[in-house]
mmCIF file with all atom_site columns, C-alpha atoms in Angstrom:
data_model
loop_
_atom_site.group_PDB
_atom_site.id
_atom_site.type_symbol
_atom_site.label_atom_id
_atom_site.label_alt_id
_atom_site.label_comp_id
_atom_site.label_asym_id
_atom_site.label_entity_id
_atom_site.label_seq_id
_atom_site.pdbx_PDB_ins_code
_atom_site.Cartn_x
_atom_site.Cartn_y
_atom_site.Cartn_z
_atom_site.occupancy
_atom_site.B_iso_or_equiv
_atom_site.pdbx_formal_charge
_atom_site.auth_seq_id
_atom_site.auth_comp_id
_atom_site.auth_asym_id
_atom_site.auth_atom_id
_atom_site.pdbx_PDB_model_num
ATOM 1   C CA . MET A 1 1   ? -23.856 13.857  -32.418 1.00 80.00 ? 171 MET A CA 1
ATOM 2   C CA . MET A 1 2   ? -23.590 11.956  -29.406 1.00 80.00 ? 172 MET A CA 1
ATOM 3   C CA . LYS A 1 3   ? -20.460 9.925   -29.160 1.00 79.00 ? 173 LYS A CA 1
ATOM 4   C CA . ALA A 1 4   ? -19.717 8.612   -25.740 1.00 79.00 ? 174 ALA A CA 1
ATOM 5   C CA . LEU A 1 5   ? -21.868 7.125   -22.937 1.00 82.00 ? 175 LEU A CA 1
ATOM 6   C CA . HIS A 1 6   ? -21.385 8.513   -19.428 1.00 88.00 ? 176 HIS A CA 1
ATOM 7   C CA . THR A 1 7   ? -23.395 7.030   -16.636 1.00 94.00 ? 177 THR A CA 1
ATOM 8   C CA . VAL A 1 8   ? -23.898 9.234   -13.554 1.00 96.00 ? 178 VAL A CA 1
ATOM 9   C CA . LEU A 1 9   ? -24.828 8.050   -10.043 1.00 97.00 ? 179 LEU A CA 1
ATOM 10  C CA . PRO A 1 10  ? -25.770 10.036  -6.937  1.00 98.00 ? 180 PRO A CA 1
ATOM 11  C CA . ALA A 1 11  ? -24.037 9.671   -3.645  1.00 98.00 ? 181 ALA A CA 1
ATOM 12  C CA . ALA A 1 12  ? -25.125 11.288  -0.292  1.00 97.00 ? 182 ALA A CA 1
ATOM 13  C CA . ASP A 1 13  ? -21.492 10.735  1.116   1.00 97.00 ? 183 ASP A CA 1
ATOM 14  C CA . LEU A 1 14  ? -18.798 10.878  -1.556  1.00 97.00 ? 184 LEU A CA 1
ATOM 15  C CA . ASP A 1 15  ? -16.027 9.500   0.885   1.00 97.00 ? 185 ASP A CA 1
ATOM 16  C CA . ARG A 1 16  ? -18.334 6.453   1.720   1.00 98.00 ? 186 ARG A CA 1
ATOM 17  C CA . ALA A 1 17  ? -18.968 5.801   -2.014  1.00 98.00 ? 187 ALA A CA 1
ATOM 18  C CA . ARG A 1 18  ? -15.359 5.901   -2.736  1.00 98.00 ? 188 ARG A CA 1
ATOM 19  C CA . THR A 1 19  ? -14.627 3.306   -0.043  1.00 98.00 ? 189 THR A CA 1
ATOM 20  C CA . PHE A 1 20  ? -17.482 1.104   -1.081  1.00 98.00 ? 190 PHE A CA 1
ATOM 21  C CA . TYR A 1 21  ? -16.316 1.066   -4.832  1.00 98.00 ? 191 TYR A CA 1
ATOM 22  C CA . HIS A 1 22  ? -12.716 0.469   -3.668  1.00 97.00 ? 192 HIS A CA 1
ATOM 23  C CA . ASP A 1 23  ? -13.224 -2.246  -0.964  1.00 97.00 ? 193 ASP A CA 1
ATOM 24  C CA . LYS A 1 24  ? -16.393 -4.070  -2.529  1.00 97.00 ? 194 LYS A CA 1
ATOM 25  C CA . LEU A 1 25  ? -15.697 -3.744  -6.339  1.00 97.00 ? 195 LEU A CA 1
ATOM 26  C CA . GLY A 1 26  ? -11.988 -3.089  -6.615  1.00 96.00 ? 196 GLY A CA 1
ATOM 27  C CA . LEU A 1 27  ? -12.515 0.183   -8.449  1.00 97.00 ? 197 LEU A CA 1
ATOM 28  C CA . ASP A 1 28  ? -10.778 3.416   -7.747  1.00 97.00 ? 198 ASP A CA 1
ATOM 29  C CA . PRO A 1 29  ? -11.556 6.816   -9.419  1.00 98.00 ? 199 PRO A CA 1
ATOM 30  C CA . ASP A 1 30  ? -9.259  7.899   -12.209 1.00 96.00 ? 200 ASP A CA 1
ATOM 31  C CA . GLU A 1 31  ? -10.394 11.500  -11.735 1.00 95.00 ? 201 GLU A CA 1
ATOM 32  C CA . THR A 1 32  ? -11.444 13.612  -8.831  1.00 95.00 ? 202 THR A CA 1
ATOM 33  C CA . ARG A 1 33  ? -13.385 16.675  -9.489  1.00 92.00 ? 203 ARG A CA 1
ATOM 34  C CA . GLU A 1 34  ? -15.220 19.135  -7.156  1.00 94.00 ? 204 GLU A CA 1
ATOM 35  C CA . GLY A 1 35  ? -17.952 17.003  -5.665  1.00 95.00 ? 205 GLY A CA 1
ATOM 36  C CA . SER A 1 36  ? -17.475 13.986  -7.927  1.00 97.00 ? 206 SER A CA 1
ATOM 37  C CA . LEU A 1 37  ? -15.521 10.859  -8.764  1.00 98.00 ? 207 LEU A CA 1
ATOM 38  C CA . VAL A 1 38  ? -14.857 9.600   -12.350 1.00 97.00 ? 208 VAL A CA 1
ATOM 39  C CA . PHE A 1 39  ? -14.191 5.973   -12.951 1.00 97.00 ? 209 PHE A CA 1
ATOM 40  C CA . HIS A 1 40  ? -13.088 4.290   -16.235 1.00 95.00 ? 210 HIS A CA 1
ATOM 41  C CA . PRO A 1 41  ? -13.431 0.507   -15.223 1.00 91.00 ? 211 PRO A CA 1
ATOM 42  C CA . ALA A 1 42  ? -12.797 -0.803  -18.939 1.00 88.00 ? 212 ALA A CA 1
ATOM 43  C CA . PRO A 1 43  ? -11.800 0.675   -22.184 1.00 87.00 ? 213 PRO A CA 1
ATOM 44  C CA . GLY A 1 44  ? -14.693 2.809   -23.476 1.00 86.00 ? 214 GLY A CA 1
ATOM 45  C CA . ALA A 1 45  ? -16.610 2.770   -20.081 1.00 90.00 ? 215 ALA A CA 1
ATOM 46  C CA . GLU A 1 46  ? -17.061 5.630   -17.834 1.00 93.00 ? 216 GLU A CA 1
ATOM 47  C CA . PHE A 1 47  ? -19.195 6.509   -14.846 1.00 96.00 ? 217 PHE A CA 1
ATOM 48  C CA . GLU A 1 48  ? -19.260 9.305   -12.449 1.00 97.00 ? 218 GLU A CA 1
ATOM 49  C CA . ILE A 1 49  ? -20.467 9.545   -8.853  1.00 98.00 ? 219 ILE A CA 1
ATOM 50  C CA . TYR A 1 50  ? -21.471 12.928  -7.611  1.00 97.00 ? 220 TYR A CA 1
ATOM 51  C CA . GLU A 1 51  ? -22.511 14.203  -4.190  1.00 97.00 ? 221 GLU A CA 1
ATOM 52  C CA . THR A 1 52  ? -26.129 15.079  -3.836  1.00 96.00 ? 222 THR A CA 1
ATOM 53  C CA . PRO A 1 53  ? -28.900 14.845  -1.034  1.00 93.00 ? 223 PRO A CA 1
ATOM 54  C CA . ASN A 1 54  ? -31.081 12.999  -3.609  1.00 91.00 ? 224 ASN A CA 1
ATOM 55  C CA . ALA A 1 55  ? -29.013 9.775   -3.553  1.00 93.00 ? 225 ALA A CA 1
ATOM 56  C CA . GLY A 1 56  ? -30.848 6.422   -2.975  1.00 89.00 ? 226 GLY A CA 1
ATOM 57  C CA . THR A 1 57  ? -34.232 7.594   -4.087  1.00 92.00 ? 227 THR A CA 1
ATOM 58  C CA . ALA A 1 58  ? -34.379 5.853   -7.475  1.00 92.00 ? 228 ALA A CA 1
ATOM 59  C CA . GLN A 1 59  ? -36.057 2.317   -7.410  1.00 92.00 ? 229 GLN A CA 1
ATOM 60  C CA . ASN A 1 60  ? -34.727 1.118   -10.657 1.00 94.00 ? 230 ASN A CA 1
ATOM 61  C CA . THR A 1 61  ? -31.497 -0.214  -12.151 1.00 95.00 ? 231 THR A CA 1
ATOM 62  C CA . GLN A 1 62  ? -29.212 2.785   -12.556 1.00 96.00 ? 232 GLN A CA 1
ATOM 63  C CA . MET A 1 63  ? -26.057 0.979   -14.028 1.00 96.00 ? 233 MET A CA 1
ATOM 64  C CA . GLY A 1 64  ? -25.019 -2.426  -15.144 1.00 95.00 ? 234 GLY A CA 1
ATOM 65  C CA . TRP A 1 65  ? -21.993 -4.482  -16.061 1.00 95.00 ? 235 TRP A CA 1
ATOM 66  C CA . MET A 1 66  ? -21.911 -7.479  -18.537 1.00 96.00 ? 236 MET A CA 1
ATOM 67  C CA . THR A 1 67  ? -19.760 -10.542 -17.643 1.00 97.00 ? 237 THR A CA 1
ATOM 68  C CA . ASP A 1 68  ? -19.023 -13.962 -19.269 1.00 97.00 ? 238 ASP A CA 1
ATOM 69  C CA . ASP A 1 69  ? -19.200 -15.614 -15.715 1.00 98.00 ? 239 ASP A CA 1
ATOM 70  C CA . LEU A 1 70  ? -22.132 -14.408 -13.562 1.00 98.00 ? 240 LEU A CA 1
ATOM 71  C CA . ASP A 1 71  ? -21.546 -17.077 -10.906 1.00 98.00 ? 241 ASP A CA 1
ATOM 72  C CA . GLY A 1 72  ? -17.901 -16.462 -10.609 1.00 98.00 ? 242 GLY A CA 1
ATOM 73  C CA . GLU A 1 73  ? -18.340 -12.682 -10.414 1.00 97.00 ? 243 GLU A CA 1
ATOM 74  C CA . MET A 1 74  ? -21.131 -13.041 -7.824  1.00 98.00 ? 244 MET A CA 1
ATOM 75  C CA . ALA A 1 75  ? -18.903 -15.357 -5.764  1.00 98.00 ? 245 ALA A CA 1
ATOM 76  C CA . VAL A 1 76  ? -15.988 -12.686 -5.820  1.00 97.00 ? 246 VAL A CA 1
ATOM 77  C CA . MET A 1 77  ? -18.531 -10.029 -4.994  1.00 98.00 ? 247 MET A CA 1
ATOM 78  C CA . ARG A 1 78  ? -20.104 -11.905 -2.060  1.00 98.00 ? 248 ARG A CA 1
ATOM 79  C CA . SER A 1 79  ? -16.653 -12.540 -0.660  1.00 98.00 ? 249 SER A CA 1
ATOM 80  C CA . HIS A 1 80  ? -16.207 -8.800  -0.496  1.00 97.00 ? 250 HIS A CA 1
ATOM 81  C CA . GLY A 1 81  ? -19.581 -8.362  1.332   1.00 97.00 ? 251 GLY A CA 1
ATOM 82  C CA . ILE A 1 82  ? -21.928 -7.604  -1.557  1.00 98.00 ? 252 ILE A CA 1
ATOM 83  C CA . VAL A 1 83  ? -25.442 -8.646  -0.841  1.00 98.00 ? 253 VAL A CA 1
ATOM 84  C CA . PHE A 1 84  ? -27.717 -9.559  -3.886  1.00 98.00 ? 254 PHE A CA 1
ATOM 85  C CA . GLU A 1 85  ? -31.415 -8.511  -3.976  1.00 98.00 ? 255 GLU A CA 1
ATOM 86  C CA . GLU A 1 86  ? -34.029 -11.203 -3.993  1.00 98.00 ? 256 GLU A CA 1
ATOM 87  C CA . TYR A 1 87  ? -37.288 -10.517 -5.891  1.00 96.00 ? 257 TYR A CA 1
ATOM 88  C CA . ASP A 1 88  ? -40.479 -12.578 -5.992  1.00 96.00 ? 258 ASP A CA 1
ATOM 89  C CA . THR A 1 89  ? -43.083 -10.729 -7.848  1.00 94.00 ? 259 THR A CA 1
ATOM 90  C CA . PRO A 1 90  ? -45.332 -11.532 -10.680 1.00 93.00 ? 260 PRO A CA 1
ATOM 91  C CA . ASP A 1 91  ? -42.946 -9.915  -13.156 1.00 90.00 ? 261 ASP A CA 1
ATOM 92  C CA . MET A 1 92  ? -39.612 -11.504 -11.975 1.00 93.00 ? 262 MET A CA 1
ATOM 93  C CA . LYS A 1 93  ? -38.291 -14.110 -9.394  1.00 96.00 ? 263 LYS A CA 1
ATOM 94  C CA . THR A 1 94  ? -34.699 -14.501 -8.485  1.00 97.00 ? 264 THR A CA 1
ATOM 95  C CA . VAL A 1 95  ? -33.171 -17.724 -6.902  1.00 97.00 ? 265 VAL A CA 1
ATOM 96  C CA . ASN A 1 96  ? -30.039 -17.203 -4.918  1.00 97.00 ? 266 ASN A CA 1
ATOM 97  C CA . GLY A 1 97  ? -29.902 -13.492 -6.353  1.00 98.00 ? 267 GLY A CA 1
ATOM 98  C CA . VAL A 1 98  ? -30.111 -14.644 -9.967  1.00 98.00 ? 268 VAL A CA 1
ATOM 99  C CA . LEU A 1 99  ? -32.923 -13.937 -12.413 1.00 98.00 ? 269 LEU A CA 1
ATOM 100 C CA . GLU A 1 100 ? -32.894 -16.584 -15.155 1.00 96.00 ? 270 GLU A CA 1
ATOM 101 C CA . GLY A 1 101 ? -34.291 -15.202 -18.423 1.00 93.00 ? 271 GLY A CA 1
ATOM 102 C CA . LYS A 1 102 ? -34.558 -16.577 -22.011 1.00 93.00 ? 272 LYS A CA 1
ATOM 103 C CA . ASP A 1 103 ? -31.219 -15.139 -23.098 1.00 96.00 ? 273 ASP A CA 1
ATOM 104 C CA . LEU A 1 104 ? -29.951 -13.316 -20.078 1.00 96.00 ? 274 LEU A CA 1
ATOM 105 C CA . ARG A 1 105 ? -28.972 -14.080 -16.411 1.00 98.00 ? 275 ARG A CA 1
ATOM 106 C CA . ALA A 1 106 ? -28.832 -11.026 -14.012 1.00 98.00 ? 276 ALA A CA 1
ATOM 107 C CA . ALA A 1 107 ? -28.268 -10.061 -10.498 1.00 98.00 ? 277 ALA A CA 1
ATOM 108 C CA . TRP A 1 108 ? -28.921 -6.778  -8.612  1.00 98.00 ? 278 TRP A CA 1
ATOM 109 C CA . PHE A 1 109 ? -27.249 -5.130  -5.620  1.00 98.00 ? 279 PHE A CA 1
ATOM 110 C CA . ARG A 1 110 ? -27.039 -1.695  -4.004  1.00 97.00 ? 280 ARG A CA 1
ATOM 111 C CA . ASP A 1 111 ? -23.986 0.351   -3.506  1.00 97.00 ? 281 ASP A CA 1
ATOM 112 C CA . SER A 1 112 ? -23.398 2.297   -0.395  1.00 97.00 ? 282 SER A CA 1
ATOM 113 C CA . GLU A 1 113 ? -25.568 5.113   -1.513  1.00 97.00 ? 283 GLU A CA 1
ATOM 114 C CA . GLY A 1 114 ? -28.655 2.951   -2.238  1.00 96.00 ? 284 GLY A CA 1
ATOM 115 C CA . ASN A 1 115 ? -28.160 2.911   -6.039  1.00 97.00 ? 285 ASN A CA 1
ATOM 116 C CA . PHE A 1 116 ? -29.385 -0.305  -7.824  1.00 96.00 ? 286 PHE A CA 1
ATOM 117 C CA . LEU A 1 117 ? -26.562 -1.842  -9.910  1.00 97.00 ? 287 LEU A CA 1
ATOM 118 C CA . CYS A 1 118 ? -26.838 -4.982  -11.945 1.00 98.00 ? 288 CYS A CA 1
ATOM 119 C CA . VAL A 1 119 ? -24.438 -7.641  -13.283 1.00 98.00 ? 289 VAL A CA 1
ATOM 120 C CA . SER A 1 120 ? -25.769 -9.696  -16.234 1.00 98.00 ? 290 SER A CA 1
ATOM 121 C CA . GLN A 1 121 ? -24.474 -12.492 -18.458 1.00 98.00 ? 291 GLN A CA 1
ATOM 122 C CA . ARG A 1 122 ? -25.969 -13.335 -21.853 1.00 97.00 ? 292 ARG A CA 1
ATOM 123 C CA . ILE A 1 123 ? -26.703 -16.907 -22.375 1.00 94.00 ? 293 ILE A CA 1
#
Protein backbone atom coordinates (compact mmCIF):
# COMPACT_ATOMS: atom_id res chain seq x y z
CA MET A 1 0.00 0.00 0.00
CA MET A 2 1.30 3.45 -0.92
CA LYS A 3 1.61 5.72 2.09
CA ALA A 4 3.69 8.79 1.27
CA LEU A 5 3.99 11.17 -1.63
CA HIS A 6 7.52 11.86 -2.82
CA THR A 7 8.02 14.32 -5.71
CA VAL A 8 11.21 13.98 -7.73
CA LEU A 9 12.68 16.77 -9.89
CA PRO A 10 15.62 16.54 -12.29
CA ALA A 11 18.64 18.86 -12.20
CA ALA A 12 21.46 19.16 -14.71
CA ASP A 13 23.59 20.89 -12.05
CA LEU A 14 22.87 19.93 -8.44
CA ASP A 15 24.92 22.79 -6.96
CA ARG A 16 23.07 25.33 -9.11
CA ALA A 17 19.74 23.81 -8.02
CA ARG A 18 20.77 23.94 -4.34
CA THR A 19 21.66 27.63 -4.73
CA PHE A 20 18.37 28.41 -6.49
CA TYR A 21 16.20 26.72 -3.87
CA HIS A 22 18.15 28.40 -1.05
CA ASP A 23 18.42 31.90 -2.54
CA LYS A 24 15.07 32.14 -4.32
CA LEU A 25 12.75 30.01 -2.15
CA GLY A 26 14.53 29.92 1.20
CA LEU A 27 14.70 26.12 1.18
CA ASP A 28 17.67 24.00 2.17
CA PRO A 29 17.95 20.22 1.84
CA ASP A 30 17.46 18.14 4.97
CA GLU A 31 19.36 15.25 3.44
CA THR A 32 22.15 15.00 0.90
CA ARG A 33 22.52 11.69 -0.87
CA GLU A 34 24.85 10.65 -3.67
CA GLY A 35 23.62 12.73 -6.62
CA SER A 36 20.51 14.11 -4.91
CA LEU A 37 19.09 16.57 -2.40
CA VAL A 38 16.01 15.84 -0.26
CA PHE A 39 13.82 18.65 1.09
CA HIS A 40 11.03 18.55 3.70
CA PRO A 41 9.47 22.03 3.31
CA ALA A 42 6.43 21.32 5.52
CA PRO A 43 5.16 18.49 7.73
CA GLY A 44 4.33 15.53 5.51
CA ALA A 45 5.82 17.14 2.40
CA GLU A 46 8.95 15.87 0.70
CA PHE A 47 10.68 16.39 -2.62
CA GLU A 48 13.97 15.30 -4.05
CA ILE A 49 16.17 16.86 -6.71
CA TYR A 50 18.48 14.44 -8.50
CA GLU A 51 21.22 15.05 -11.03
CA THR A 52 20.53 13.94 -14.60
CA PRO A 53 21.22 15.24 -18.12
CA ASN A 54 17.44 15.04 -18.83
CA ALA A 55 16.61 18.10 -16.69
CA GLY A 56 14.52 20.85 -18.23
CA THR A 57 12.89 18.72 -20.89
CA ALA A 58 9.38 18.46 -19.42
CA GLN A 59 6.87 21.06 -20.61
CA ASN A 60 4.32 20.54 -17.85
CA THR A 61 3.88 21.40 -14.19
CA GLN A 62 6.16 19.14 -12.18
CA MET A 63 5.50 20.30 -8.62
CA GLY A 64 3.20 22.75 -6.89
CA TRP A 65 2.60 24.45 -3.56
CA MET A 66 -0.69 25.62 -2.07
CA THR A 67 -0.94 28.95 -0.26
CA ASP A 68 -3.60 31.06 1.42
CA ASP A 69 -2.10 34.27 -0.04
CA LEU A 70 -0.99 33.93 -3.66
CA ASP A 71 -0.38 37.66 -4.13
CA GLY A 72 1.75 37.84 -1.00
CA GLU A 73 3.77 34.75 -1.95
CA MET A 74 4.34 36.09 -5.44
CA ALA A 75 5.52 39.45 -4.09
CA VAL A 76 8.09 37.75 -1.87
CA MET A 77 9.19 35.43 -4.66
CA ARG A 78 9.53 38.31 -7.12
CA SER A 79 11.66 40.19 -4.58
CA HIS A 80 14.01 37.18 -4.72
CA GLY A 81 14.17 37.26 -8.51
CA ILE A 82 11.50 34.71 -9.45
CA VAL A 83 9.96 35.45 -12.86
CA PHE A 84 6.45 34.12 -13.40
CA GLU A 85 5.37 32.65 -16.71
CA GLU A 86 2.80 34.43 -18.87
CA TYR A 87 0.38 32.39 -20.96
CA ASP A 88 -2.06 33.53 -23.62
CA THR A 89 -3.52 30.48 -25.31
CA PRO A 90 -7.06 29.36 -26.06
CA ASP A 91 -6.87 27.15 -22.94
CA MET A 92 -5.41 29.62 -20.46
CA LYS A 93 -4.54 33.27 -20.06
CA THR A 94 -2.56 34.78 -17.22
CA VAL A 95 -2.63 38.40 -16.11
CA ASN A 96 0.46 39.58 -14.26
CA GLY A 97 1.49 35.92 -14.03
CA VAL A 98 -1.80 34.71 -12.50
CA LEU A 99 -4.42 32.40 -13.96
CA GLU A 100 -7.84 33.11 -12.43
CA GLY A 101 -10.07 30.04 -12.39
CA LYS A 102 -13.49 29.30 -10.97
CA ASP A 103 -12.12 28.04 -7.65
CA LEU A 104 -8.35 28.40 -7.99
CA ARG A 105 -5.73 31.04 -8.73
CA ALA A 106 -2.35 29.80 -9.93
CA ALA A 107 1.04 31.06 -11.10
CA TRP A 108 3.92 29.16 -12.70
CA PHE A 109 7.66 29.72 -12.67
CA ARG A 110 10.76 27.74 -13.60
CA ASP A 111 13.56 26.73 -11.32
CA SER A 112 17.23 26.95 -12.30
CA GLU A 113 16.95 23.57 -14.03
CA GLY A 114 13.97 24.46 -16.23
CA ASN A 115 11.40 22.59 -14.13
CA PHE A 116 7.91 24.10 -14.16
CA LEU A 117 6.71 24.83 -10.61
CA CYS A 118 3.35 26.22 -9.55
CA VAL A 119 1.98 28.09 -6.57
CA SER A 120 -1.82 28.07 -6.16
CA GLN A 121 -4.57 29.42 -3.94
CA ARG A 122 -8.07 28.00 -3.60
CA ILE A 123 -10.77 30.67 -3.70
